[in-house]
Structures are given as C-alpha cells and as structure tokens.
Amino acid sequence: MPHLVILYTPQLDAELNMTTLCRQMADAMCSVNDEDGKPVFPTGGVRVLAYPAAHYAVADGGAAGHASGQFAENPNGGSGDYAFVYLNVRMGRGRSEATQQRAGETLTEVAKAFFAPAMAQRHIGITLQIDVGPEVFDAKYSNIHPLFNKA
C-alpha cells in the first residue's frame, strides 16, 4: 500500500509538469531499500497521484511576498499568490523507523530538486509526511503485482 498523494495549488500546473514529478517520486519509492537491502515498497504497489486544489488559501495570499519585493511579478502569470505542495505517503506497518526515515529523506530530496527552479521564481511551501497504519480494513485486488513477483 505504498501510496503517495500530492495535493498542490493549481497555479503550479502552468509552471511545472506534475506528471514528471509523479514519475520521479514513483521511481524514488522503488529505489528505497531497507536495512537488509530489500525494496521497502513493492514495485507493483507503488501509486503516485497528484491533484490540484479546486479551492485554496495560503498564508496572507502573497501580501508579505509582494511587500518584500521578491518575485513581485510572477513571470508565468497568475496572481502572485503563494504556492503550496502537500505530499502524503501512506505505507503499511512493519518497517523500521530508520527505513521510514530513509524513505522520507529520499522523497524529500527528489521533491526539493524538482521544485528548486520554481522556488527561484516564486514562494512555495512544501510538506512531505509519511503515515503508517494501523489500517482498520485493507483489501487489495490487483493483477499488477504478479508482473513483479516472478522468481
């Protein structure tokens, strides 16, 4: 159940390719290993989904950014409002704290590299959180996993 859901303010769609971010994050998830060198996330279970927020408000709406003189004119248009990205990873129980930390650090580095060019042009807040069970109910039905379970 390694799912990563990305919620973001919609002005980023004009500035960044969020599909590219999804692919980079999925690849990063597939690259994380535990202390024994085994993949943390089963390849067939990795899911990364990104959604622009239909409605949002961030901080003071950009007033402090405008007052500071930084990025006063957004070269990509838009209101100059701050952008925000929330990345939430859900993983099942059973992984060590060190493994969870390694996964978080790996994904954070990918996000920082992806957003660096945009952060040079505008104010963006980025939050990445990892949530671990406990699941009350967890059913899975897929014909994807067998593609990766060949011995």
GROMACS .gro file of C-alpha atoms in nm:
model
  151
    1MET     CA    1   0.000   0.000   0.000
    2PRO     CA    2   0.275   0.247  -0.075
    3HIS     CA    3   0.066   0.535  -0.197
    4LEU     CA    4   0.183   0.893  -0.238
    5VAL     CA    5  -0.086   1.156  -0.284
    6ILE     CA    6   0.022   1.504  -0.387
    7LEU     CA    7  -0.211   1.800  -0.333
    8TYR     CA    8  -0.099   2.132  -0.474
    9THR     CA    9  -0.215   2.482  -0.554
   10PRO     CA   10  -0.326   2.491  -0.918
   11GLN     CA   11  -0.107   2.776  -1.039
   12LEU     CA   12   0.180   2.525  -1.041
   13ASP     CA   13   0.022   2.348  -1.340
   14ALA     CA   14   0.129   2.636  -1.565
   15GLU     CA   15   0.483   2.627  -1.428
   16LEU     CA   16   0.567   2.260  -1.371
   17ASN     CA   17   0.497   1.919  -1.520
   18MET     CA   18   0.331   1.736  -1.233
   19THR     CA   19   0.329   1.410  -1.430
   20THR     CA   20   0.708   1.429  -1.430
   21LEU     CA   21   0.703   1.477  -1.053
   22CYS     CA   22   0.479   1.171  -1.015
   23ARG     CA   23   0.718   0.957  -1.221
   24GLN     CA   24   1.023   1.084  -1.029
   25MET     CA   25   0.857   1.013  -0.695
   26ALA     CA   26   0.745   0.665  -0.805
   27ASP     CA   27   1.098   0.586  -0.923
   28ALA     CA   28   1.237   0.712  -0.592
   29MET     CA   29   0.992   0.497  -0.397
   30CYS     CA   30   1.105   0.193  -0.597
   31SER     CA   31   1.469   0.273  -0.518
   32VAL     CA   32   1.439   0.276  -0.137
   33ASN     CA   33   1.580  -0.030   0.038
   34ASP     CA   34   1.559  -0.144   0.400
   35GLU     CA   35   1.850  -0.238   0.626
   36ASP     CA   36   1.875  -0.578   0.456
   37GLY     CA   37   1.894  -0.422   0.108
   38LYS     CA   38   1.542  -0.531   0.018
   39PRO     CA   39   1.296  -0.293  -0.150
   40VAL     CA   40   1.082  -0.107   0.101
   41PHE     CA   41   0.792  -0.064  -0.139
   42PRO     CA   42   0.671  -0.344  -0.365
   43THR     CA   43   0.704  -0.213  -0.720
   44GLY     CA   44   0.357  -0.329  -0.819
   45GLY     CA   45   0.203  -0.145  -0.526
   46VAL     CA   46   0.361   0.196  -0.582
   47ARG     CA   47   0.099   0.460  -0.665
   48VAL     CA   48   0.162   0.832  -0.703
   49LEU     CA   49  -0.133   1.061  -0.767
   50ALA     CA   50  -0.134   1.441  -0.793
   51TYR     CA   51  -0.435   1.670  -0.762
   52PRO     CA   52  -0.461   2.048  -0.792
   53ALA     CA   53  -0.677   2.202  -0.520
   54ALA     CA   54  -1.000   2.343  -0.658
   55HIS     CA   55  -1.008   2.596  -0.375
   56TYR     CA   56  -0.727   2.714  -0.151
   57ALA     CA   57  -0.587   2.990   0.069
   58VAL     CA   58  -0.220   3.008   0.166
   59ALA     CA   59  -0.093   3.234   0.445
   60ASP     CA   60  -0.170   3.600   0.370
   61GLY     CA   61  -0.239   3.546  -0.001
   62GLY     CA   62   0.101   3.676  -0.110
   63ALA     CA   63   0.096   4.017   0.059
   64ALA     CA   64   0.423   3.965   0.251
   65GLY     CA   65   0.594   3.840  -0.064
   66HIS     CA   66   0.483   4.144  -0.259
   67ALA     CA   67   0.585   4.377   0.025
   68SER     CA   68   0.933   4.221   0.037
   69GLY     CA   69   0.981   4.294  -0.332
   70GLN     CA   70   1.075   3.933  -0.400
   71PHE     CA   71   0.909   3.776  -0.701
   72ALA     CA   72   0.666   4.067  -0.722
   73GLU     CA   73   0.581   3.982  -1.082
   74ASN     CA   74   0.528   3.614  -1.150
   75PRO     CA   75   0.689   3.552  -1.491
   76ASN     CA   76   0.434   3.278  -1.556
   77GLY     CA   77   0.129   3.492  -1.489
   78GLY     CA   78  -0.120   3.432  -1.214
   79SER     CA   79  -0.199   3.628  -0.902
   80GLY     CA   80   0.140   3.601  -0.737
   81ASP     CA   81  -0.024   3.409  -0.454
   82TYR     CA   82   0.196   3.163  -0.271
   83ALA     CA   83   0.204   2.806  -0.394
   84PHE     CA   84   0.183   2.501  -0.170
   85VAL     CA   85   0.251   2.131  -0.218
   86TYR     CA   86   0.149   1.859   0.027
   87LEU     CA   87   0.294   1.514  -0.029
   88ASN     CA   88   0.144   1.239   0.185
   89VAL     CA   89   0.288   0.887   0.179
   90ARG     CA   90   0.084   0.601   0.322
   91MET     CA   91   0.269   0.280   0.395
   92GLY     CA   92   0.176  -0.035   0.579
   93ARG     CA   93   0.314  -0.123   0.919
   94GLY     CA   94   0.622  -0.332   0.979
   95ARG     CA   95   0.904  -0.110   0.854
   96SER     CA   96   1.168   0.012   1.097
   97GLU     CA   97   1.188   0.375   1.200
   98ALA     CA   98   1.523   0.401   1.019
   99THR     CA   99   1.364   0.270   0.700
  100GLN     CA  100   1.074   0.514   0.728
  101GLN     CA  101   1.324   0.797   0.780
  102ARG     CA  102   1.529   0.686   0.476
  103ALA     CA  103   1.215   0.678   0.262
  104GLY     CA  104   1.117   1.028   0.378
  105GLU     CA  105   1.462   1.171   0.317
  106THR     CA  106   1.481   1.013  -0.030
  107LEU     CA  107   1.144   1.154  -0.132
  108THR     CA  108   1.220   1.494   0.017
  109GLU     CA  109   1.540   1.521  -0.185
  110VAL     CA  110   1.354   1.438  -0.507
  111ALA     CA  111   1.086   1.699  -0.426
  112LYS     CA  112   1.346   1.964  -0.342
  113ALA     CA  113   1.531   1.906  -0.669
  114PHE     CA  114   1.208   1.909  -0.872
  115PHE     CA  115   1.076   2.232  -0.718
  116ALA     CA  116   1.410   2.419  -0.700
  117PRO     CA  117   1.366   2.604  -1.034
  118ALA     CA  118   1.013   2.713  -0.941
  119MET     CA  119   1.126   2.822  -0.593
  120ALA     CA  120   1.375   3.054  -0.759
  121GLN     CA  121   1.077   3.229  -0.923
  122ARG     CA  122   0.806   3.221  -0.654
  123HIS     CA  123   0.731   3.141  -0.291
  124ILE     CA  124   0.636   2.776  -0.238
  125GLY     CA  125   0.571   2.581   0.080
  126ILE     CA  126   0.636   2.207   0.059
  127THR     CA  127   0.535   1.949   0.321
  128LEU     CA  128   0.606   1.577   0.299
  129GLN     CA  129   0.456   1.344   0.558
  130ILE     CA  130   0.464   0.968   0.597
  131ASP     CA  131   0.171   0.797   0.765
  132VAL     CA  132   0.192   0.435   0.881
  133GLY     CA  133  -0.117   0.217   0.955
  134PRO     CA  134  -0.296   0.096   1.155
  135GLU     CA  135  -0.547   0.001   0.894
  136VAL     CA  136  -0.894  -0.090   1.010
  137PHE     CA  137  -0.964  -0.266   0.681
  138ASP     CA  138  -0.716  -0.322   0.399
  139ALA     CA  139  -0.831  -0.512   0.091
  140LYS     CA  140  -0.628  -0.529  -0.226
  141TYR     CA  141  -0.725  -0.663  -0.564
  142SER     CA  142  -0.477  -0.631  -0.849
  143ASN     CA  143  -0.328  -0.812  -1.143
  144ILE     CA  144  -0.027  -0.578  -1.143
  145HIS     CA  145   0.175  -0.742  -0.863
  146PRO     CA  146   0.230  -1.071  -1.049
  147LEU     CA  147   0.429  -0.880  -1.310
  148PHE     CA  148   0.696  -0.815  -1.048
  149ASN     CA  149   0.672  -1.138  -0.845
  150LYS     CA  150   0.845  -1.365  -1.096
  151ALA     CA  151   1.114  -1.581  -0.936
   0.00000   0.00000   0.00000
